């Protein structure tokens, strides 16, 4: 199984391009589900949803759909994984109705979290339920130097079956900051090396593309072979596609799958493509 998606499902500028023209906000997740089988739920990084919202999400998706939710920045950044048992329990209780629909819980660590904090990471991970698939994204450059620090991190992740999340921002930084969206994305996204390793059974790639879809091909070409290898090994890769403003993220995902050469629902007509096209008078 290959899980594929974008970093959001609620996007008004997808109406009429990917979603149906008059798709309501309440129906966006259901229409998104017809195109993808996973989503990177970034909003949970900033705030907790209401309990009834969690139930609405559960009822809006098909059986094979899986969410990836980020743990709150209050836990990962503000409390730095310390003295956060109460906050973690609150989050786990809130999302417990969705546990069977969660493909991965994502712990995104700040650049300030370096190798000296590995024991803190280990202690925090021990508090998580074993039934949840966990992925950790590190941004401290000391974890990317292929030395003992990185080896210790990777060995710990492999021993626990935790997925090391890989972020490929090379396409984003390959273009000039010619628009406010690109400039903003280059300021916010990490510029870290791409160290490819599957430390768990669901290796995750977050691919941040450049504006011209065609120009992404040289960057993701090696990923095509790696995805095929992981699938042949019985792993379940998760791949999310970003662009600076995410305007064309679904098109980038579709292009990737076309080049990958496997069947996926993103190759089916988007809801907008199923609608009759308005005739223009000559």
mmCIF file of N, CA, C and O in Angstrom, residues 5 7 23 27 39 60 62-63 71 79 98 100 120 124 126 132 138 143 150 179 183 190 208 216 226 231 253:
data_model
loop_
_atom_site.group_PDB
_atom_site.id
_atom_site.type_symbol
_atom_site.label_atom_id
_atom_site.label_comp_id
_atom_site.label_asym_id
_atom_site.label_seq_id
_atom_site.Cartn_x
_atom_site.Cartn_y
_atom_site.Cartn_z
ATOM 1 N N UNK A 5 -0.729 11.891 -0.476
ATOM 2 C CA UNK A 5 -1.594 13.018 -0.162
ATOM 3 C C UNK A 5 -0.887 14.347 -0.222
ATOM 4 O O UNK A 5 0.228 14.480 -0.725
ATOM 5 N N UNK A 7 -0.539 18.392 2.107
ATOM 6 C CA UNK A 7 -0.468 18.854 3.489
ATOM 7 C C UNK A 7 -1.742 19.515 3.995
ATOM 8 O O UNK A 7 -1.723 20.165 5.041
ATOM 9 N N UNK A 23 -18.228 22.976 -3.884
ATOM 10 C CA UNK A 23 -17.976 22.097 -2.734
ATOM 11 C C UNK A 23 -18.002 22.916 -1.449
ATOM 12 O O UNK A 23 -17.305 23.926 -1.312
ATOM 13 N N UNK A 27 -17.791 19.343 3.030
ATOM 14 C CA UNK A 27 -17.619 18.207 2.120
ATOM 15 C C UNK A 27 -16.209 18.104 1.543
ATOM 16 O O UNK A 27 -15.930 17.195 0.754
ATOM 17 N N UNK A 39 -3.558 12.202 4.294
ATOM 18 C CA UNK A 39 -3.391 13.647 4.367
ATOM 19 C C UNK A 39 -2.458 13.972 5.518
ATOM 20 O O UNK A 39 -2.412 13.257 6.529
ATOM 21 N N UNK A 60 -16.236 11.069 7.623
ATOM 22 C CA UNK A 60 -16.160 11.632 6.273
ATOM 23 C C UNK A 60 -15.279 10.832 5.334
ATOM 24 O O UNK A 60 -15.272 11.081 4.130
ATOM 25 N N UNK A 62 -13.283 7.166 3.733
ATOM 26 C CA UNK A 62 -13.504 5.770 3.369
ATOM 27 C C UNK A 62 -12.626 4.857 4.230
ATOM 28 O O UNK A 62 -11.752 5.314 4.968
ATOM 29 N N UNK A 63 -12.837 3.552 4.100
ATOM 30 C CA UNK A 63 -12.167 2.590 4.979
ATOM 31 C C UNK A 63 -10.650 2.590 4.824
ATOM 32 O O UNK A 63 -9.924 2.335 5.790
ATOM 33 N N UNK A 71 1.771 16.067 16.351
ATOM 34 C CA UNK A 71 1.611 16.388 17.768
ATOM 35 C C UNK A 71 1.742 17.899 17.951
ATOM 36 O O UNK A 71 2.471 18.560 17.209
ATOM 37 N N UNK A 79 7.144 23.107 25.299
ATOM 38 C CA UNK A 79 7.536 22.331 26.482
ATOM 39 C C UNK A 79 8.764 21.462 26.221
ATOM 40 O O UNK A 79 9.308 20.881 27.160
ATOM 41 N N UNK A 98 -10.141 8.192 16.538
ATOM 42 C CA UNK A 98 -9.557 8.100 15.200
ATOM 43 C C UNK A 98 -8.336 7.174 15.148
ATOM 44 O O UNK A 98 -7.719 7.066 14.092
ATOM 45 N N UNK A 100 -7.750 4.084 14.801
ATOM 46 C CA UNK A 100 -7.692 3.080 13.729
ATOM 47 C C UNK A 100 -7.579 3.709 12.352
ATOM 48 O O UNK A 100 -7.266 3.021 11.375
ATOM 49 N N UNK A 120 15.907 12.613 26.053
ATOM 50 C CA UNK A 120 14.605 13.254 26.234
ATOM 51 C C UNK A 120 13.604 12.725 25.217
ATOM 52 O O UNK A 120 12.434 12.481 25.542
ATOM 53 N N UNK A 124 10.180 10.547 26.057
ATOM 54 C CA UNK A 124 8.865 10.967 25.588
ATOM 55 C C UNK A 124 8.189 9.857 24.792
ATOM 56 O O UNK A 124 6.996 9.572 24.985
ATOM 57 N N UNK A 126 8.385 6.779 25.076
ATOM 58 C CA UNK A 126 7.915 5.706 25.960
ATOM 59 C C UNK A 126 6.516 5.971 26.499
ATOM 60 O O UNK A 126 5.847 5.046 26.972
ATOM 61 N N UNK A 132 -0.019 3.079 18.131
ATOM 62 C CA UNK A 132 0.105 4.198 17.205
ATOM 63 C C UNK A 132 1.432 4.122 16.455
ATOM 64 O O UNK A 132 2.491 3.945 17.057
ATOM 65 N N UNK A 138 13.490 15.212 12.459
ATOM 66 C CA UNK A 138 14.506 16.024 13.119
ATOM 67 C C UNK A 138 14.975 17.104 12.146
ATOM 68 O O UNK A 138 14.991 16.894 10.928
ATOM 69 N N UNK A 143 22.112 15.808 13.266
ATOM 70 C CA UNK A 143 21.527 14.490 13.015
ATOM 71 C C UNK A 143 21.683 14.049 11.561
ATOM 72 O O UNK A 143 21.174 13.001 11.168
ATOM 73 N N UNK A 150 24.146 10.602 14.426
ATOM 74 C CA UNK A 150 23.069 10.129 13.554
ATOM 75 C C UNK A 150 22.872 8.629 13.707
ATOM 76 O O UNK A 150 21.734 8.141 13.700
ATOM 77 N N UNK A 179 8.160 35.036 -5.921
ATOM 78 C CA UNK A 179 6.804 35.371 -5.482
ATOM 79 C C UNK A 179 6.785 35.409 -3.964
ATOM 80 O O UNK A 179 7.629 34.783 -3.307
ATOM 81 N N UNK A 183 8.972 32.981 -1.381
ATOM 82 C CA UNK A 183 9.813 33.623 -0.371
ATOM 83 C C UNK A 183 9.418 33.174 1.034
ATOM 84 O O UNK A 183 10.278 32.865 1.871
ATOM 85 N N UNK A 190 12.672 23.869 6.304
ATOM 86 C CA UNK A 190 14.072 23.580 6.644
ATOM 87 C C UNK A 190 14.884 23.202 5.408
ATOM 88 O O UNK A 190 14.377 22.551 4.491
ATOM 89 N N UNK A 208 8.755 18.861 -1.127
ATOM 90 C CA UNK A 208 8.337 20.251 -1.332
ATOM 91 C C UNK A 208 8.782 20.682 -2.720
ATOM 92 O O UNK A 208 9.962 20.970 -2.952
ATOM 93 N N UNK A 216 10.334 19.365 -11.304
ATOM 94 C CA UNK A 216 10.440 18.498 -10.131
ATOM 95 C C UNK A 216 10.960 17.110 -10.487
ATOM 96 O O UNK A 216 11.450 16.397 -9.599
ATOM 97 N N UNK A 226 13.234 4.147 -5.121
ATOM 98 C CA UNK A 226 13.188 3.834 -3.693
ATOM 99 C C UNK A 226 11.781 3.413 -3.260
ATOM 100 O O UNK A 226 11.621 2.461 -2.484
ATOM 101 N N UNK A 231 8.043 -0.838 -1.494
ATOM 102 C CA UNK A 231 6.817 -1.597 -1.733
ATOM 103 C C UNK A 231 7.129 -3.085 -1.917
ATOM 104 O O UNK A 231 6.405 -3.943 -1.396
ATOM 105 N N UNK A 253 1.369 15.565 -7.267
ATOM 106 C CA UNK A 253 1.173 14.192 -6.805
ATOM 107 C C UNK A 253 0.756 13.284 -7.961
ATOM 108 O O UNK A 253 1.249 12.156 -8.086
#
